[in-house]
Short mmCIF file of C-alpha atoms and ligand atoms in Angstrom, two decimals:
data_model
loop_
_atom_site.label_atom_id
_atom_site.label_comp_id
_atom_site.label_asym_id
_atom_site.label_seq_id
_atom_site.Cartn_x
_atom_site.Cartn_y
_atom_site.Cartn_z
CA UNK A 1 86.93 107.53 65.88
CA UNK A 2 89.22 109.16 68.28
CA UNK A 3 92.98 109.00 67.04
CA UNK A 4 96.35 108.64 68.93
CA UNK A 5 98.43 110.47 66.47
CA UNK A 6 102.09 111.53 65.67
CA UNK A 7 103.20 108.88 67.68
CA UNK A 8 106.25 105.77 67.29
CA UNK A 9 104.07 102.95 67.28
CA UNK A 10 105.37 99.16 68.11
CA UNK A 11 102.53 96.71 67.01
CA UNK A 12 103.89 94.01 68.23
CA UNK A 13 101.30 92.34 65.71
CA UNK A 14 102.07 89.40 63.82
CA UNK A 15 104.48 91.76 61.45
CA UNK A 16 106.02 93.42 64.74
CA UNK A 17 106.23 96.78 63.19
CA UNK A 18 107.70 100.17 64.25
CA UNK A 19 105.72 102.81 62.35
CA UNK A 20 107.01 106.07 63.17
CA UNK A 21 105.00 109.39 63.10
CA UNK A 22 102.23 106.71 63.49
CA UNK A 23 98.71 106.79 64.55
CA UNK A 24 96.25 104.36 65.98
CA UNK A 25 92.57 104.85 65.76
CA UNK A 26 90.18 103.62 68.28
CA UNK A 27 86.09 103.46 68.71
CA UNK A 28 84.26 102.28 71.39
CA UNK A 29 87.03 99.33 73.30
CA UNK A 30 88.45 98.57 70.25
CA UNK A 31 91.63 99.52 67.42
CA UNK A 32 90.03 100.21 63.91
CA UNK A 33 93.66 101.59 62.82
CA UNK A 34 96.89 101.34 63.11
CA UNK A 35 99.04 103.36 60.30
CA UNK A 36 100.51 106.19 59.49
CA UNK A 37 97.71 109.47 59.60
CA UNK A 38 97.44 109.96 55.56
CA UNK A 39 95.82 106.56 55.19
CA UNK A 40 93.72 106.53 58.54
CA UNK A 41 89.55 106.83 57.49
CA UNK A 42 88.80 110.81 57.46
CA UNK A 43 86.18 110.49 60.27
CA UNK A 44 87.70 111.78 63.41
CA UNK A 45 86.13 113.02 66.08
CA UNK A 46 89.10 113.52 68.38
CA UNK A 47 93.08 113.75 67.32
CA UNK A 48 95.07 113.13 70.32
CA UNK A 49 99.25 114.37 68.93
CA UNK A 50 101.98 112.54 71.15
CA UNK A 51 105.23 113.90 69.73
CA UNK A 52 108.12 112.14 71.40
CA UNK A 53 106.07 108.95 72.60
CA UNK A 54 105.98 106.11 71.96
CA UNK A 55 102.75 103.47 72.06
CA UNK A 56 103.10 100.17 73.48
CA UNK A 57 100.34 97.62 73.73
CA UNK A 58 98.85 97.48 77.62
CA UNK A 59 101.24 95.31 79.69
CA UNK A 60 99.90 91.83 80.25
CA UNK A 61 101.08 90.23 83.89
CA UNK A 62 100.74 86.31 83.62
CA UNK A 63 100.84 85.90 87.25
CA UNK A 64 100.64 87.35 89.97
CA UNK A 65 98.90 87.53 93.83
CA UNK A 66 97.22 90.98 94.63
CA UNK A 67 96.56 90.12 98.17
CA UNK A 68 100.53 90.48 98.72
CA UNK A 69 100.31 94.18 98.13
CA UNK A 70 99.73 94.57 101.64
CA UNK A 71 102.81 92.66 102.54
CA UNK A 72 104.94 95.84 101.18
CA UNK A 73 107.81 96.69 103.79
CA UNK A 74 106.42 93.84 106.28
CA UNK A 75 109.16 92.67 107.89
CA UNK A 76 109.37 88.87 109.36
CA UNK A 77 110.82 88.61 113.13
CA UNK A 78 113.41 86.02 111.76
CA UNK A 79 114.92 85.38 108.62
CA UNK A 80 113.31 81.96 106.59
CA UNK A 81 115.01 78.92 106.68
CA UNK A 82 113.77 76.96 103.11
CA UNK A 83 110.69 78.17 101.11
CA UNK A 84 108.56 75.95 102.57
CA UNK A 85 109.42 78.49 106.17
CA UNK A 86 108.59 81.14 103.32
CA UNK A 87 105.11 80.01 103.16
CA UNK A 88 104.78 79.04 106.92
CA UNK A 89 106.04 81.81 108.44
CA UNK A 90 105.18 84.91 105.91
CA UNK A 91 102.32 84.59 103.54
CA UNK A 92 100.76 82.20 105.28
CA UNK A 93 100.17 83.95 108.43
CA UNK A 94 99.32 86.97 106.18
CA UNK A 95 96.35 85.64 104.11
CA UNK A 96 95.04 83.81 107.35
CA UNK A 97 95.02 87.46 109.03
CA UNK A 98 92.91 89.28 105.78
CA UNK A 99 89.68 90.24 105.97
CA UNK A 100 87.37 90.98 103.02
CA UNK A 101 88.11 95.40 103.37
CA UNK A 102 92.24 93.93 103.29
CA UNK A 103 91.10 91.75 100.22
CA UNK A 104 89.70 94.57 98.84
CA UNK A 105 92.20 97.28 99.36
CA UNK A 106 94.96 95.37 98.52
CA UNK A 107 93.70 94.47 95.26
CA UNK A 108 92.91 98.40 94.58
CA UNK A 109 96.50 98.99 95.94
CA UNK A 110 97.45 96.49 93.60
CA UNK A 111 95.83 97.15 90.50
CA UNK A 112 96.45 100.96 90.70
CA UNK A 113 100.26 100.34 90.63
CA UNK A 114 99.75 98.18 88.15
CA UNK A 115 97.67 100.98 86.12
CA UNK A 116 100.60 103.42 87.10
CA UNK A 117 103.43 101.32 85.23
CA UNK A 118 101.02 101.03 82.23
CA UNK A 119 99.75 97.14 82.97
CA UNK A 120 96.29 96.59 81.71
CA UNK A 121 95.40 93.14 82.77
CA UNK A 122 96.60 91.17 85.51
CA UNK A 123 96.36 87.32 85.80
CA UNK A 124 95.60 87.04 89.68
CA UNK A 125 95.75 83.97 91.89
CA UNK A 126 93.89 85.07 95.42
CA UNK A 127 93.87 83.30 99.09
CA UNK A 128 92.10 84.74 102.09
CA UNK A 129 91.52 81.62 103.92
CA UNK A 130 89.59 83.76 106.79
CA UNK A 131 87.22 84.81 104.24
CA UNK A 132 87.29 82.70 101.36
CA UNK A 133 82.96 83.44 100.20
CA UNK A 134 83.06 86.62 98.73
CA UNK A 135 86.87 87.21 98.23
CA UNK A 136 86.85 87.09 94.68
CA UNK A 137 83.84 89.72 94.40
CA UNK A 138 86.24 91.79 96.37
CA UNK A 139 88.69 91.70 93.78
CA UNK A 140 86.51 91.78 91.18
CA UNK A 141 84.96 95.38 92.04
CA UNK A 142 88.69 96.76 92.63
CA UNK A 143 89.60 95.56 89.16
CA UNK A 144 86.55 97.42 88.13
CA UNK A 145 87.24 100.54 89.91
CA UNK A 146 90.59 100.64 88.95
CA UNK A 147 89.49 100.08 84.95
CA UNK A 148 91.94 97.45 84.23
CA UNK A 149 91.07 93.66 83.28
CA UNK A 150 91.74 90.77 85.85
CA UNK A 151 91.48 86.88 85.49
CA UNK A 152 90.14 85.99 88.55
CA UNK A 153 91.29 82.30 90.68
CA UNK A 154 91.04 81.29 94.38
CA UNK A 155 93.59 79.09 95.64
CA UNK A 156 91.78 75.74 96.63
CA UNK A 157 94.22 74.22 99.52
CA UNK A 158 93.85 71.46 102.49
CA UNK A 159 95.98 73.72 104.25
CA UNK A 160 92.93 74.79 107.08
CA UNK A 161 91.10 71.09 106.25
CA UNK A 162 88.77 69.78 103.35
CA UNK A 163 86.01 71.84 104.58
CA UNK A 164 88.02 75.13 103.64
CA UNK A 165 89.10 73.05 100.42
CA UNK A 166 85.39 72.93 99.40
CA UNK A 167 84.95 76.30 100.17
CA UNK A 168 87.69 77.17 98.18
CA UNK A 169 85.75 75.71 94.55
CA UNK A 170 82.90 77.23 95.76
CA UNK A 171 84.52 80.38 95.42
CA UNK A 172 86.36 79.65 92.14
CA UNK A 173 82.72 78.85 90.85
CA UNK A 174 81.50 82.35 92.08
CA UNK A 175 84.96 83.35 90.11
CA UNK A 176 83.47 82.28 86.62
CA UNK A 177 80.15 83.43 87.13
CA UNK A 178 81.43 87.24 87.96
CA UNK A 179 83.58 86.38 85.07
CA UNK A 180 80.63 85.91 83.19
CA UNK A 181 78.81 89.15 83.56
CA UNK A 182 81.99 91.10 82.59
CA UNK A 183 82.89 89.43 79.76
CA UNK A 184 86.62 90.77 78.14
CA UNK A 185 87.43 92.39 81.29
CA UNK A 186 86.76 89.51 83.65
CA UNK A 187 88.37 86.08 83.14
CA UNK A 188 88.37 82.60 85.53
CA UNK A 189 90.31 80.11 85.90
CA UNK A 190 89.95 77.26 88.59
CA UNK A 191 92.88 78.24 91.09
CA UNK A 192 94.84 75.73 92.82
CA UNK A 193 97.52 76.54 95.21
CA UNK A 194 100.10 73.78 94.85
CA UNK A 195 100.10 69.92 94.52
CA UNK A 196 101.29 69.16 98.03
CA UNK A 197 98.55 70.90 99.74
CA UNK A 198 95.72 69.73 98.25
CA UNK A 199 94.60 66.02 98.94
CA UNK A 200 93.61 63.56 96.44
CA UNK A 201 90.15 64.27 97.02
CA UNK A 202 89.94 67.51 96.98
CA UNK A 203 91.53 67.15 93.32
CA UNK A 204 88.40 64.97 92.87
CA UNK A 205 86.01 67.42 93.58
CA UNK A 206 88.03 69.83 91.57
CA UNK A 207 87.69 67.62 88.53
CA UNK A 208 84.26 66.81 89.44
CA UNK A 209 82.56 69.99 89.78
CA UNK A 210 85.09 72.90 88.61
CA UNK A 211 86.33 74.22 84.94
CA UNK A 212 89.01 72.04 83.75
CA UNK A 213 91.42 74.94 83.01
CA UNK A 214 93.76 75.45 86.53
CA UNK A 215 95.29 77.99 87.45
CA UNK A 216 98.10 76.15 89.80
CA UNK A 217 102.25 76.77 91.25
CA UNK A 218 103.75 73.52 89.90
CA UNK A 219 107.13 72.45 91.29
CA UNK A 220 108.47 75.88 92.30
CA UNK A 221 110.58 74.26 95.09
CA UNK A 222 111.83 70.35 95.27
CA UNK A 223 109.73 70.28 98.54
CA UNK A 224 106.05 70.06 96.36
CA UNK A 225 107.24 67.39 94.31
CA UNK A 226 109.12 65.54 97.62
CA UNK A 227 105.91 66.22 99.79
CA UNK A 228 103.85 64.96 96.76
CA UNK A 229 105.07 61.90 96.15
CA UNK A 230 105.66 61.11 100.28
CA UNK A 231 101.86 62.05 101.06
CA UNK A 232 100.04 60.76 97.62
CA UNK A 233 102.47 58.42 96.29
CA UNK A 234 102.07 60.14 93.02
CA UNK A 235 104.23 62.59 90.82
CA UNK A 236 102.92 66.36 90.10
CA UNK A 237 101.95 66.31 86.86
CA UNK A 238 100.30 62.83 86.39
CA UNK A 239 98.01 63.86 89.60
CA UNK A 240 96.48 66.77 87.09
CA UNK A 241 96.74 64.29 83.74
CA UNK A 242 94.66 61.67 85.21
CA UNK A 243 91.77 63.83 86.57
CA UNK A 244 91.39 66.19 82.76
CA UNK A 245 93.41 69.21 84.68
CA UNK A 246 95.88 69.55 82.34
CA UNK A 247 94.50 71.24 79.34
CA UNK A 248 94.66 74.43 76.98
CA UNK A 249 92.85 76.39 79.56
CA UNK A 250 95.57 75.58 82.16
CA UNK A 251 98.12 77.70 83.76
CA UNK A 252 100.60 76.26 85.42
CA UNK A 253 103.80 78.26 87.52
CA UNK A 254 106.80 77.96 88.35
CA UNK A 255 107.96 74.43 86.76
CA UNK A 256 111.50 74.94 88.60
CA UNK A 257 111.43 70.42 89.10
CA UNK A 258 109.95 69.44 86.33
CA UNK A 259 110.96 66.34 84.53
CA UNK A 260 111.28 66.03 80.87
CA UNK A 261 107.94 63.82 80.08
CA UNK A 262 106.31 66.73 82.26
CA UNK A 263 107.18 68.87 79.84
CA UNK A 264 106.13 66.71 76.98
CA UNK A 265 102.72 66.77 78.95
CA UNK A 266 102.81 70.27 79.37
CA UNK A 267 103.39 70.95 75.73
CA UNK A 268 100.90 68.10 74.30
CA UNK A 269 98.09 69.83 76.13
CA UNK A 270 99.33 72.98 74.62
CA UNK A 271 99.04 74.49 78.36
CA UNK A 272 100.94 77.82 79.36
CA UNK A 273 103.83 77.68 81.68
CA UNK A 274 104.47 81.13 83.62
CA UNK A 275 107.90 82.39 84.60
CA UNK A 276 108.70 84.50 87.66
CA UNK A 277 112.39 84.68 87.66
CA UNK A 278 112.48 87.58 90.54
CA UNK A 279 110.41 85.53 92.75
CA UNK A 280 112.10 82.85 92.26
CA UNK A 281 115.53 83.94 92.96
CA UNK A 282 114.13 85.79 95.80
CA UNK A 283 113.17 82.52 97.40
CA UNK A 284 116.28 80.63 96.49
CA UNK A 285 113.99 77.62 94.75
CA UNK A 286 116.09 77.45 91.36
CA UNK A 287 114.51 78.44 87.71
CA UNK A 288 113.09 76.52 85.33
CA UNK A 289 115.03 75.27 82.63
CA UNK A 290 113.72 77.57 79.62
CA UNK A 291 116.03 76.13 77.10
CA UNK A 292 114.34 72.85 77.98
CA UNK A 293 110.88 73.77 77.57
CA UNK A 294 111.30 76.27 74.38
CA UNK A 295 112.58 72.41 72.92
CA UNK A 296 110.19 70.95 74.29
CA UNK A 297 107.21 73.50 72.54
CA UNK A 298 106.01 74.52 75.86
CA UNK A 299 104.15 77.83 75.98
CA UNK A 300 105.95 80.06 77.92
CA UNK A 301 104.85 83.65 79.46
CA UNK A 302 105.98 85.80 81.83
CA UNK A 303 104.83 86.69 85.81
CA UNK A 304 105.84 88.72 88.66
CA UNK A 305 104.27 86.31 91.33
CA UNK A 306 103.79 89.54 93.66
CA UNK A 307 106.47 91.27 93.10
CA UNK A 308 105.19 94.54 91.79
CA UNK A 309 102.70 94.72 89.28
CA UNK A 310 105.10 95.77 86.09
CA UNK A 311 106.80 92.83 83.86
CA UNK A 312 109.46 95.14 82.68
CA UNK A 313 111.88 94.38 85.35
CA UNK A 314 110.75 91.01 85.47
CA UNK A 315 111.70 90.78 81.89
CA UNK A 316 115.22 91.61 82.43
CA UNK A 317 115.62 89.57 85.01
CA UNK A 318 114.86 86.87 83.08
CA UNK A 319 117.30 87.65 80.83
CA UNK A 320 120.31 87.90 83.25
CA UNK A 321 119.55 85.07 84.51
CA UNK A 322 119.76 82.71 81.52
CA UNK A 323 123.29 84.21 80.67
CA UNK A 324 124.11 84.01 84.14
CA UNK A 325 123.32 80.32 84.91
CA UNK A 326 124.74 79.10 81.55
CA UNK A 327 127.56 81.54 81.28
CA UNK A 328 126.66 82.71 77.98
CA UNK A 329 126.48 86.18 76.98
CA UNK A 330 123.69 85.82 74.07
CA UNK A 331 120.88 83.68 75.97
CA UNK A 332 117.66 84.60 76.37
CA UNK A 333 117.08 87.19 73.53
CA UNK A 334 115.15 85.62 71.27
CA UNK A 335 113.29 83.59 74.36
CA UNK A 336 112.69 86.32 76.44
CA UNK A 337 111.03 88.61 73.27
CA UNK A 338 109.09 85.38 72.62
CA UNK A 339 107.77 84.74 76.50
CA UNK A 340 106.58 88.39 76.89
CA UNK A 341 105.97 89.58 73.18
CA UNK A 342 104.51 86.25 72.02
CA UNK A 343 103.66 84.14 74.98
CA UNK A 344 101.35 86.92 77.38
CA UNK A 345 99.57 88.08 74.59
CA UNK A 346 98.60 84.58 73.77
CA UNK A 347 97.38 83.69 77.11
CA UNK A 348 95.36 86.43 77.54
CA UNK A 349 93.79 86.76 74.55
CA UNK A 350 92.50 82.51 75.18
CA UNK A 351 91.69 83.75 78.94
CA UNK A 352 89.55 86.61 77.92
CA UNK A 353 88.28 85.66 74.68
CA UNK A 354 89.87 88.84 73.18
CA UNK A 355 93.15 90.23 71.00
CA UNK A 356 95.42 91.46 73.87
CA UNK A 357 98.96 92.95 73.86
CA UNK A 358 98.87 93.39 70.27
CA UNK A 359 98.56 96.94 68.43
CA UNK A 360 96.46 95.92 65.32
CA UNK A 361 92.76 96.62 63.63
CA UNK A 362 90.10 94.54 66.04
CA UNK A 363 92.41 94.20 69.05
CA UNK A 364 91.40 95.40 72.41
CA UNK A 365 92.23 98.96 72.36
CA UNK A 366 94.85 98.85 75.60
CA UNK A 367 97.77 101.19 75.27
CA UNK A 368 100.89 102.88 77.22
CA UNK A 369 102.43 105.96 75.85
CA UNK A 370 105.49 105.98 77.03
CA UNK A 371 107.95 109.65 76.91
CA UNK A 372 110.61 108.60 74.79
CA UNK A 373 112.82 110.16 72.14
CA UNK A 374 114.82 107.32 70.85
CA UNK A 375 118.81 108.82 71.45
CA UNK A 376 119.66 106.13 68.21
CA UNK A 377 117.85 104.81 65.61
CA UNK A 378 114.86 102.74 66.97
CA UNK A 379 113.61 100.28 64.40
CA UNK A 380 111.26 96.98 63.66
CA UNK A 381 114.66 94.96 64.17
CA UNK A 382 116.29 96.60 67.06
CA UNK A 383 113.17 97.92 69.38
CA UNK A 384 113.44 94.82 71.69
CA UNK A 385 116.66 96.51 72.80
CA UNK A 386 115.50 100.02 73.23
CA UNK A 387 112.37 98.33 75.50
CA UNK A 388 115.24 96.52 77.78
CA UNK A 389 117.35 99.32 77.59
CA UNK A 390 115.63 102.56 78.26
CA UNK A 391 112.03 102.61 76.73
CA UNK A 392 110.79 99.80 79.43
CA UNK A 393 111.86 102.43 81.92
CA UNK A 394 110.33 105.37 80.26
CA UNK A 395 108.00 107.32 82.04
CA UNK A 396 104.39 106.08 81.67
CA UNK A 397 102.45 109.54 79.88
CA UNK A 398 99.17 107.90 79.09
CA UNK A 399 97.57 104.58 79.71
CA UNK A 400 94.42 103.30 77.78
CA UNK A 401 92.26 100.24 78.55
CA UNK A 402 89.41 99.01 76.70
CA UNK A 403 89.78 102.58 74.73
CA UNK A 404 89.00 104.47 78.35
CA UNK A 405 92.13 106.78 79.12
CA UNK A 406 92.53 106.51 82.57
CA UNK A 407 96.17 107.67 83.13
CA UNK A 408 96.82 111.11 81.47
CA UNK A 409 100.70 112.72 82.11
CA UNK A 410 101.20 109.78 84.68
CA UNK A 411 98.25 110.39 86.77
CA UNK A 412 95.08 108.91 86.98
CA UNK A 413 92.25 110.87 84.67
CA UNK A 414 89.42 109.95 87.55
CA UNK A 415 90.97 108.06 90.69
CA UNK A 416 92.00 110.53 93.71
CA UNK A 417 95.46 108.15 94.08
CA UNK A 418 95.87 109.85 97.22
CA UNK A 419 92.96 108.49 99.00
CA UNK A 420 93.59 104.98 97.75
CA UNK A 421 97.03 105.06 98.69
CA UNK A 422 96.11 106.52 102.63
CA UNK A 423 93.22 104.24 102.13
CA UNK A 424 96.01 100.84 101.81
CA UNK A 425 98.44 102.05 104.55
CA UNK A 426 95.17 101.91 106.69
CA UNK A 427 94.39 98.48 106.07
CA UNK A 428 98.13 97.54 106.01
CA UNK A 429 98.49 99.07 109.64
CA UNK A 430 95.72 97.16 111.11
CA UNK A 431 96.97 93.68 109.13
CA UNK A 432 100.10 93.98 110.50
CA UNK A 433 98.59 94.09 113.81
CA UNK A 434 96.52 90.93 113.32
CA UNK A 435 99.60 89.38 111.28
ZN1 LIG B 1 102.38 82.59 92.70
#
């Protein structure tokens, strides 16, 4: 057993301690302790001390598209008029222009900078429409280079005709079977990109031939749920109800224009909803109501939708903006500690069949040390406000996945970042050529 030692620890277990002078034992991928050091088993083969850190389970991102990574200081020639001119004239024209080396380097890109901020597994939802066979083998290998898990889904879309639509499940098929040989570091789910680009039988074929469990935007902007109903005469949610889409497995995003009984749905199926605050405000689409949908039991966790690979920021955000919309100074505590802390954990552990984001004996052993000397009193009650006040932004020391230490003193232990880094501005020179 190697042993993480004279640590703060923050389980974040189902007793959400903080065990200070702590230590965490891990063999193989996997915790076997979690204590203080006079009580851990006497054989240890390796005592790693971390004095003034503290250990955090890996980050968990609950949604999120690697492909954008590229997109990084890509500047539109006009500024957007609605979302949908979001789509249209941005990302878009910038999957249509990726080849399978962009797919690939922007995932490494990705994943790397996810690694970086101390994120261990990413919930990714890919399109490449150029090169749709083979995309998600792209990703896969980066993921594995990289050393960090990744639920892999291709966004099926009637955007370049059915024929691309078909190609799309094909890939998402290919998705579960790489999925398959890398089981607890490679998840599927069947990706969908949104309700008004995919025709009704297209969702046929989906229900027909795919995993029931969709990974899908739902309702991020008024124009899916106008377009929806104008082209299929038919509401978001009750499209996915009446074909089996909407189950436990399912991920839906976004929910900005949801109605109430769609959030009775949601919940019934006990289906996770996924947050993106940032990327929501950034496109001006609204949020979705949070208060409505904690009353409502839905399952709620938290994504960055692209922007950046860390959910620390993301979690703040979420945060400001509950007080902000409802002009109350004490919103969102409680529910944002519950989305992140309860809610990714939860729908990563179902996606990959593992315990994740949880610091506990037979959990995954995923960990970020973080450099932090608490400057007042950090305890089981109050560490939710040290992480949104000053540990979240702690400098990353170490980060563990599957018990592999592959950031040591904020660098990677193997990857030349460097060359993977020269490697992206490459590809992103070239894209923005063909963009
Ligand atoms: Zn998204």
């Amino acid at each position: 057993m190697r042993l993480f030692t004279d640590a703060t620890i923050i389980t974040n277990d189902a007793e959400d301690r903080v065990i200070e002078g702590g230590c965490i034992g891990v063999e193989d991928e996997t915790i076997t302790y979690v204590g203080l050091p006079e009580s851990a088993p006497p054989a240890v083969e390796e005592r790693i001390s971390l004095p003034h850190r503290v250990i955090l389970p890996g980050q968990i991102l609950a949604h999120t598209h690697l492909y954008s990574f590229l997109a990084r200081g890509l500047s539109p020639s006009r500024a957007p008029a609605d979302f949908v001119d979001v789509l249209e004239h941005l990302w878009w024209r910038l999957d249509q222009a990726m080849d399978l080396e962009d797919v690939y380097w922007s995932a490494m890109g990705g994943a790397l900078s996810a690694l970086l901020c101390g994120t261990t597994t990413i919930i990714d939802h890919h399109a490449s429409p150029s090169c749709i066979g083979g995309s998600l083998d792209q990703i896969a290998r980066a993921l594995g280079h990289i050393g960090i898990r990744g639920l892999l889904s291709y966004e099926i879309t009637d955007r370049h005709g059915h024929r691309g639509a078909l190609e799309g499940v094909e890939e998402n098929l290919r998705g579960f079977a790489l999925a398959a040989q890398r089981p607890g570091w490679l998840a599927a789910r069947t990706g969908l990109h949104a309700s008004f680009t995919l025709d009704d039988r297209t969702l046929d074929t989906v229900a027909e031939r795919c995993s029931k469990g969709v990974h899908v935007h739902v309702a991020e902007d008024a124009a899916d749920v106008s377009r929806t109903r104008e082209r299929y005469g038919e509401e978001i949610l009750p499209r996915l109800v009446r074909r089996g889409l909407l189950t436990a497995e399912s991920i839906l995003v976004h929910g900005v224009h949801l109605s109430g009984p769609d959030l009775t749905a949601i919940a019934r199926a006990d289906a996770f909803l996924v947050h993106n605050p940032r990327s929501n405000m950034n496109n001006g689409v609204g949020a979705a109501d949070l208060a409505a949908c904690a009353k409502e039991g839905v399952r709620l966790a938290l994504g960055t939708d692209g922007m950046g690979s860390d959910p620390v920021p993301e979690m703040m955000a979420a945060m400001l903006l509950l007080r902000h919309e409802h002009r109350d100074p004490s919103a969102g505590w409680n529910l944002v500690k519950d989305m992140y802390c309860k809610g990714n954990p939860a729908l990563a552990s179902r996606a990959f069949g593992l315990t994740l984001g949880r610091l506990e004996v037979g959990a995954a052993a995923d960990l970020v040390v973080r450099r932090y000397e608490p400057p007042t009193p950090l305890t089981a009650d109050n560490w939710w406000g040290h992480q949104l006040f000053g540990l979240g932004d702690a400098p990353v020391d170490r980060v563990v996945a599957g018990g592999r230490e592959l950031v040591r003193g904020g660098e990677p232990v193997e990857l030349d970042a460097g060359r993977i880094w020269s490697a992206c501005r490459d590809r992103a020179r070239g894209l923005w050529a063909r963009w």
